[in-house]
Amino acid sequence: MPRHPETRWHVGDVVVHRIDEVALPPETGAWLLPGATPELVSEVPWLAPEFARPDGTLRAAVHTFALEIDGLRVLVDTGIGNGKTRANPAWHQLDTPYLDRLTAAGFPPDQIDYVILTHLHADHVGWNTRLAPDGSWQPTFPRARYLTSRTEYTYWSGVEMEESRRQMFRDSVEPVREHGLLDLVDVAAPGTEILPGLTLVPTPGHTPGQSAVVLRSRGESAVITGDCVHHPVQLAHPELCSSVDIDPEEAVRTRRWLFDEVARSGALMLGSHFAAPTGGLVRRDEGADEGEAGDGDGVTDGVKAGDGDEASNSDGVADGTGAARYRLLAADGAR
């Protein structure tokens, strides 16, 4: 297995660390983004070699982000986890040194204060728990408050889930709730501030209650995407949807809104599944002045309902129906 060098970005006074779990196999891209054919990928030359292989298959990864803000240690998403029974072979019964990497970056599990779950999918909640000697699943971060959107938890609590998803809830979500560590947050436009400089912004479509994480410090900003965007190819083709998007049309609207906001504000984008270098600046690719980055403090005010001339839906996500396309200017640990 290749080495996993620590990658980090400075956002004002906040240092964001990428904590690697696993690189995903080539077949993941075709399953996750079936519209991203090798032919289409080859027409986006800036994707290679970091985000696409020579044969046009996509590079993707599972990692989390750790940061310290206002004196508190925060983990954004928790990956797949070890020893979990999963239907996806790439996620099944993993045995990775993820916790060692997290500790080496300065975030021992017993010193995490907040765990933010962008949404409740198996590759974002797995390290919520780990297997105890008695065979039970126990919270990995025992002093942390685990936060997710109330809309997200309510949706999954009320929908009929297939057995593989019920298994994930049994081993990675419900133990946290049963230990009294799960907090449900009302995330609404233009965003809900959780800590000074850390805001959750609703980004529905992939799941109904998915949130992105916006960081602001000293006039700089960054957005951790969650799964409203899975791969940089979606910057060039925002209409590409994941095979597991619950509401594809809303996912496209959310994605177009996010790309436009990040491009005009100059915020750093950190992709939750982007292969290294993972972070970068978004620029319009068609008919735009590439030098026009905003001088604001990031994703300006979260989701702005009715911003400018754009219509907006009831969730506050602007009606992103434009044809603009974008590219990512990679920033490997530099900011």
PDB file of C-alpha atoms in Angstrom, residues 9 262 267-271 274 277-282 328-332:
ATOM      1  CA  TRP A   9      -4.460  23.464   4.033  1.00  0.00           C
ATOM      2  CA  VAL A 262     -17.158  28.918  -4.884  1.00  0.00           C
ATOM      3  CA  ALA A 267     -13.122  29.802  -1.571  1.00  0.00           C
ATOM      4  CA  LEU A 268     -10.999  26.673  -1.412  1.00  0.00           C
ATOM      5  CA  MET A 269     -12.946  23.540  -2.361  1.00  0.00           C
ATOM      6  CA  LEU A 270     -12.061  20.311  -0.520  1.00  0.00           C
ATOM      7  CA  GLY A 271     -13.649  17.296  -2.161  1.00  0.00           C
ATOM      8  CA  PHE A 274     -11.338  13.825  -4.636  1.00  0.00           C
ATOM      9  CA  PRO A 277      -4.318  16.729  -4.272  1.00  0.00           C
ATOM     10  CA  THR A 278      -7.986  16.890  -3.137  1.00  0.00           C
ATOM     11  CA  GLY A 279      -8.244  20.679  -2.726  1.00  0.00           C
ATOM     12  CA  GLY A 280      -8.335  23.501  -5.196  1.00  0.00           C
ATOM     13  CA  LEU A 281      -9.825  26.717  -6.494  1.00  0.00           C
ATOM     14  CA  VAL A 282     -12.796  26.603  -8.852  1.00  0.00           C
ATOM     15  CA  LEU A 328     -10.306  22.894 -10.547  1.00  0.00           C
ATOM     16  CA  LEU A 329      -6.956  24.576 -10.046  1.00  0.00           C
ATOM     17  CA  ALA A 330      -5.350  22.113  -7.665  1.00  0.00           C
ATOM     18  CA  ALA A 331      -3.823  23.326  -4.419  1.00  0.00           C
ATOM     19  CA  ASP A 332      -1.773  20.538  -2.852  1.00  0.00           C
TER      20      ASP A 332
END
